[in-house]
Tab-separated table of C-alpha atoms in Angstrom:
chain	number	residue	atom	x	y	z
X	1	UNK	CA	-22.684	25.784	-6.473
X	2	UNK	CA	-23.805	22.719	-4.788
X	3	UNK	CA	-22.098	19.375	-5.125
X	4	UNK	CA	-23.018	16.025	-6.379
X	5	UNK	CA	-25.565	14.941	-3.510
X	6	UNK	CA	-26.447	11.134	-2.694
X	7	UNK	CA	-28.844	10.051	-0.748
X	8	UNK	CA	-29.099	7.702	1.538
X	9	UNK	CA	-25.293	7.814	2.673
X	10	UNK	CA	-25.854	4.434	4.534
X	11	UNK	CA	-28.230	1.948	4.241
X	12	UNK	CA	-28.224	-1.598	5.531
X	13	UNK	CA	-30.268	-4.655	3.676
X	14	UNK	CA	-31.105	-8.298	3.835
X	15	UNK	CA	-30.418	-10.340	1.328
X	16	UNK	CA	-33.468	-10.552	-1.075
X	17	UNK	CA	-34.913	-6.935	-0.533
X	18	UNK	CA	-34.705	-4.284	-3.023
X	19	UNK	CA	-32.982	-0.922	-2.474
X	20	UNK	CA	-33.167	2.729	-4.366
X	21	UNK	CA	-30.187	4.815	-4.127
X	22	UNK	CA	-31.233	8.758	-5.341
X	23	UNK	CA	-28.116	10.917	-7.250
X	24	UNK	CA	-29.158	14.641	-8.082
X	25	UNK	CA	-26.478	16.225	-10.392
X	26	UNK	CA	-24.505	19.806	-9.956
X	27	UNK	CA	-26.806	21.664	-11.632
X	28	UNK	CA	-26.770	22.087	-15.661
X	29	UNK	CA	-24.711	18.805	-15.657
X	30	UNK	CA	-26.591	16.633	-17.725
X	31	UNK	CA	-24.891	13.460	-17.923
X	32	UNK	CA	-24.710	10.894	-14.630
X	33	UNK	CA	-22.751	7.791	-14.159
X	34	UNK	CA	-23.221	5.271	-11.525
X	35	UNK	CA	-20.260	3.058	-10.231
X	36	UNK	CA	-19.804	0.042	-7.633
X	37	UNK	CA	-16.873	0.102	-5.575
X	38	UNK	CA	-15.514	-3.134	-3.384
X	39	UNK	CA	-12.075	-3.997	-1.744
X	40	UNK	CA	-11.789	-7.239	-4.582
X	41	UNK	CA	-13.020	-5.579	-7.394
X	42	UNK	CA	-12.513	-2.003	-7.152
X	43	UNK	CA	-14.405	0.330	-8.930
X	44	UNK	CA	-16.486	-0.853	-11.562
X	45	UNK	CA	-18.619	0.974	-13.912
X	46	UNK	CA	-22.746	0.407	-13.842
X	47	UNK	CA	-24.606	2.838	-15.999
X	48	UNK	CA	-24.724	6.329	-17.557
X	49	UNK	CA	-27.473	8.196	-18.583
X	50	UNK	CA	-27.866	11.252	-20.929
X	51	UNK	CA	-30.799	13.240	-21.623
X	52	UNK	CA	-33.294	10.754	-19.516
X	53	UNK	CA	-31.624	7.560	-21.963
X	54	UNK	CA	-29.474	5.218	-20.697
X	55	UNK	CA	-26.116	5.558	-23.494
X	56	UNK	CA	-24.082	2.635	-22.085
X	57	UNK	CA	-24.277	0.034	-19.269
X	58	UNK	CA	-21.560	-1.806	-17.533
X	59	UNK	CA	-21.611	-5.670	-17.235
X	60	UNK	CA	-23.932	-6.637	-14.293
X	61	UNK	CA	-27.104	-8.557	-14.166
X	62	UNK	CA	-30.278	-7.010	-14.767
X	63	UNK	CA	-30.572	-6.988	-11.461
X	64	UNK	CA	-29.093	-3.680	-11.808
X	65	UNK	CA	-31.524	-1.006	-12.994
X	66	UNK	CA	-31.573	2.648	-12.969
X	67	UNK	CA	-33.386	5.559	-14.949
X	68	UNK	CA	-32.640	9.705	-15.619
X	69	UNK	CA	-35.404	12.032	-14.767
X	70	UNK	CA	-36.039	14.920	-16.594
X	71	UNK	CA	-34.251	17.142	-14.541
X	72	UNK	CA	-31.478	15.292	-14.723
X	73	UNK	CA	-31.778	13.596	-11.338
X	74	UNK	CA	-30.960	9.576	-11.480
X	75	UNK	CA	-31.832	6.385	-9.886
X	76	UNK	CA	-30.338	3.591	-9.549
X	77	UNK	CA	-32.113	-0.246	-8.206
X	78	UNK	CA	-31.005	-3.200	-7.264
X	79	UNK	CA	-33.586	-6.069	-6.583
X	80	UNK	CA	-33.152	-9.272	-5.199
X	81	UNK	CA	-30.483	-8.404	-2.953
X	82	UNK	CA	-27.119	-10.061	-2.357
X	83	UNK	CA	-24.410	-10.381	0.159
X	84	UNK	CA	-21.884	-9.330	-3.115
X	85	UNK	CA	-24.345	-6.386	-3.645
X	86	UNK	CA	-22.524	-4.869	-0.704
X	87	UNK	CA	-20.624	-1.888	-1.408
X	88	UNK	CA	-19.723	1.989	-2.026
X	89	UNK	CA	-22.047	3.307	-4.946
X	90	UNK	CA	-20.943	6.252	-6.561
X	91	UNK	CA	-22.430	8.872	-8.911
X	92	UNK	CA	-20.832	11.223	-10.765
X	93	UNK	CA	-22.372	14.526	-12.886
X	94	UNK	CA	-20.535	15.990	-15.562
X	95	UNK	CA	-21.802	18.172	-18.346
X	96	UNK	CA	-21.486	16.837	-21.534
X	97	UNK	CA	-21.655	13.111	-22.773
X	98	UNK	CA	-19.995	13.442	-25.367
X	99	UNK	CA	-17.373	15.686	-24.159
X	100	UNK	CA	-15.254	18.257	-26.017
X	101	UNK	CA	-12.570	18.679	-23.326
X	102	UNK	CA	-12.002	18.521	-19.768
X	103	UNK	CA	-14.304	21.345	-19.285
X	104	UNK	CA	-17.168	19.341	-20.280
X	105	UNK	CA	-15.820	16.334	-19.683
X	106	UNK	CA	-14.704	16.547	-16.077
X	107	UNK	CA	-16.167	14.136	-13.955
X	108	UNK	CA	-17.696	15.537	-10.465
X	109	UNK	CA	-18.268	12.654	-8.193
X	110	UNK	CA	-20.609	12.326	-5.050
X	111	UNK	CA	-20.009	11.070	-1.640
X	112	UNK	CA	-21.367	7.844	-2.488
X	113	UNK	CA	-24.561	5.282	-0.590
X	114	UNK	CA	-22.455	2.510	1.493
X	115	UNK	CA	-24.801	-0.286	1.064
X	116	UNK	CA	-24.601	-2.912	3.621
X	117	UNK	CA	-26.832	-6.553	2.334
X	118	UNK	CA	-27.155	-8.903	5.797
L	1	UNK	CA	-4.825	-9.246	-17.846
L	2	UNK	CA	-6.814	-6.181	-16.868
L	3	UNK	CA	-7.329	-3.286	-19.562
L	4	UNK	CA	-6.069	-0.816	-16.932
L	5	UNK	CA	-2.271	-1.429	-14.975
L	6	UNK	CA	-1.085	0.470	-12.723
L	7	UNK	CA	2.250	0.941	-10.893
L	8	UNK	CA	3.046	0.627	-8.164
L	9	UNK	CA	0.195	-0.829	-6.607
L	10	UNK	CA	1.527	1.262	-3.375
L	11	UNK	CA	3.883	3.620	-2.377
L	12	UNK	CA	5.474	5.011	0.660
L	13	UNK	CA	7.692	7.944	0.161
L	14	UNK	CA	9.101	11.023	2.165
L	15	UNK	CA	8.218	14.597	2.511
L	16	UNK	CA	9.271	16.453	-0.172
L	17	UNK	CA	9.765	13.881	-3.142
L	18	UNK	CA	8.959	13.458	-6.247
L	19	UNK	CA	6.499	11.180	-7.215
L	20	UNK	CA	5.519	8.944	-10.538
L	21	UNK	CA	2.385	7.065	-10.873
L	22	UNK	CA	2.095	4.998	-14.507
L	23	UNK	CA	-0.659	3.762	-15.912
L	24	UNK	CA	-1.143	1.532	-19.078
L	25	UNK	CA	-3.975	0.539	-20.750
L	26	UNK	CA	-4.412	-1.530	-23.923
L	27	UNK	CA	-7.160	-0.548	-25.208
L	28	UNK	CA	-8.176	2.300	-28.072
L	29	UNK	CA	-8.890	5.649	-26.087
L	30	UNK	CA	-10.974	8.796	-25.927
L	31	UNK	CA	-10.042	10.034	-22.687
L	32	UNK	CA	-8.160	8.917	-19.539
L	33	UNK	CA	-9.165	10.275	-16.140
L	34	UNK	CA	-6.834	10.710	-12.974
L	35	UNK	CA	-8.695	10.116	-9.733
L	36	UNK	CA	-7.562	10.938	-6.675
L	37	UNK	CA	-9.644	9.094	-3.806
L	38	UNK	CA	-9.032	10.068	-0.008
L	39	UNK	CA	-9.948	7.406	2.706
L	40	UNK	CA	-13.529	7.849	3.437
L	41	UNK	CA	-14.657	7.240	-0.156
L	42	UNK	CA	-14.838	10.607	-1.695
L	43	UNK	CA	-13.388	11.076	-5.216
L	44	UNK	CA	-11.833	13.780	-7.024
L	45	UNK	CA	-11.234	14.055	-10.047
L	46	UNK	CA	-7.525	15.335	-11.074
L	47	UNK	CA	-7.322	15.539	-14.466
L	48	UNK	CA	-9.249	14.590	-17.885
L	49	UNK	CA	-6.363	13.624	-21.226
L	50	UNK	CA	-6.557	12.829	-24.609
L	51	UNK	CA	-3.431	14.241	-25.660
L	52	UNK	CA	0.110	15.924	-24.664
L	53	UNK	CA	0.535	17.264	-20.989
L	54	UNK	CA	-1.255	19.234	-17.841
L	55	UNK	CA	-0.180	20.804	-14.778
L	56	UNK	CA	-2.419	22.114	-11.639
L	57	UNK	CA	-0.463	23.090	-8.941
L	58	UNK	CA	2.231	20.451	-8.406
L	59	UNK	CA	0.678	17.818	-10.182
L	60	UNK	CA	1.590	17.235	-13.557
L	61	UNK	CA	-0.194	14.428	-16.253
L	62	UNK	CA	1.064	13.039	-19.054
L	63	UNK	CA	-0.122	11.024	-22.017
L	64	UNK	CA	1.518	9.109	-24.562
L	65	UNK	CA	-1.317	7.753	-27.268
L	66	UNK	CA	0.600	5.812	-29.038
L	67	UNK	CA	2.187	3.668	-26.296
L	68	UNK	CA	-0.956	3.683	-24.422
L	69	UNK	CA	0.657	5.224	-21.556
L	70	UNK	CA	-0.046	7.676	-19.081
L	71	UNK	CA	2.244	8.912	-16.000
L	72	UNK	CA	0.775	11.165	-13.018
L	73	UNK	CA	3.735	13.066	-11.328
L	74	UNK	CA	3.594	15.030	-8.058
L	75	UNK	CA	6.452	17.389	-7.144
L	76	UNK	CA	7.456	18.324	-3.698
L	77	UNK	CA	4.968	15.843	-2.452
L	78	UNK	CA	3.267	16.428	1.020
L	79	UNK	CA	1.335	14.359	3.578
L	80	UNK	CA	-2.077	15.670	2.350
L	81	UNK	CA	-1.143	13.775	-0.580
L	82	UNK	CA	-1.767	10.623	1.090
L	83	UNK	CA	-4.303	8.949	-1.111
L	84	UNK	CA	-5.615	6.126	-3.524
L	85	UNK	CA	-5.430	7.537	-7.210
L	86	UNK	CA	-6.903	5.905	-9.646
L	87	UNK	CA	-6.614	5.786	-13.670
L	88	UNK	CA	-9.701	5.050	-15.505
L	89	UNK	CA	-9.979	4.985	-19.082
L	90	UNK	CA	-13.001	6.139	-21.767
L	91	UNK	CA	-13.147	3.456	-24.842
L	92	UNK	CA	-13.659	4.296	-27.856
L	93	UNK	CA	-12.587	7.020	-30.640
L	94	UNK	CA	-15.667	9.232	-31.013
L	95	UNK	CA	-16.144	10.905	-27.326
L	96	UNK	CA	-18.583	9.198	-24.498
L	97	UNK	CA	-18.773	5.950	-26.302
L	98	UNK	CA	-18.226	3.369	-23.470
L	99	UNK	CA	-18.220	3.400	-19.692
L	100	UNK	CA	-14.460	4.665	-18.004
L	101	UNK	CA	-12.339	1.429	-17.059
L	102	UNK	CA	-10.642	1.823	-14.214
L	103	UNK	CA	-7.351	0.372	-12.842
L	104	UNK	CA	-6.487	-1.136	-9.513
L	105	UNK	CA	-5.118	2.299	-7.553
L	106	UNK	CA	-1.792	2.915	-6.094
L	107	UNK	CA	-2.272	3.936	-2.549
L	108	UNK	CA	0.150	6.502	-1.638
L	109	UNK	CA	1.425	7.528	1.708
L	110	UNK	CA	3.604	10.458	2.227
L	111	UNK	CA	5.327	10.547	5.623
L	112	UNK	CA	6.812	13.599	7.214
């Protein structure tokens, strides 16, 4: 079955636009996580969503936005742009929130959006 | 002092041995992940713990709850192991309660 897909891959922004990065889930995973990934800070965790709610969010500023759809596909927002916005963001699907084991548990991630902020 | 340490932060090592990645954390657990991350960005995930011991092929992950420990071993390592993995941690005693954690990554490199 078909991966974790991200969209755009790369995307390249000046500081004080907006951007939307797009996850859509392996399908009949309902849970997504978004992530931020630099060199200095490594990864970092952003939000996850469950069920079209958001169940926990990392510490960023509100800034930071994203929202579940109903078929499970997320977005994710950042407004305002920075040069410290730039960086790999990362999704990953997996099927349960609240998982069992590592069959429901198991985190599939996607490729990731490299954004670049000018 | 970040939740998540790893050792070593990296590693060079030789066809063919074995390999030990530790990870400590120091905060109450409900799951720890092993990620393996190959240059380019993509991650994989290697294993998901809360308890005791698993094996997939020749890598082997081990959890000790109570010291808050957890060691990622790799036997007859290979270049193709060349990688950043990563240890990230779930908070939290009731399932998906908080975002993971994640440590620093030890970058491996396995020469021939």
């Amino acid at each position: 079955k078909a991966g974790v897909t991200q969209t755009p891959r790369y995307l390249i922004k000046t500081r004080g636009q907006q951007v939307t990065l797009s996850c859509s889930p392996i399908s009949g995973h309902r849970s997504v996580s978004w992530y931020q990934q630099t060199p200095g800070q490594g990864l970092q965790f952003l939000f996850e969503y469950f069920s079209e709610t958001q169940r926990n969010k990392g510490n960023f500023p509100g800034r930071f936005s994203g929202r579940q759809f109903s078929n499970s596909r997320s977005e994710m927002n950042v407004s305002t742009l920075e040069l410290g916005d730039s960086a790999l963001y990362l999704c990953a699907s997996s099927l349960a929130f609240f998982p069992r084991d590592s069959y429901t548990g198991e985190l599939f991630f996607g490729e990731g959006s490299r954004l670049t902020v000018l | 002092k970040n939740e998540v340490e790893q050792s070593p932060q990296n590693l060079t090592a030789q066809e063919g041995e074995f390999i030990t990645i530790n990870c400590s954390y120091s905060v109450g657990i409900s799951a720890l992940h092993w990620l393996q991350q190959h240059p380019g960005g993509g991650i994989v995930s290697l294993f998901m713990l809360s308890s005791g011991k698993k094996k997939h092929g020749r890598l082997i992950a081990t959890i000790n709850i109570q010291e808050k420990h957890s060691s990622l071993h790799i036997t007859a390592s290979h270049p193709r192991d060349s990688a950043v993995y990563i240890c990230a941690v779930r908070r939290g005693g009731g399932g998906g309660a908080d975002g993971l954690t994640f440590g620093k990554g030890t970058h491996l490199i396995i020469q021939p």
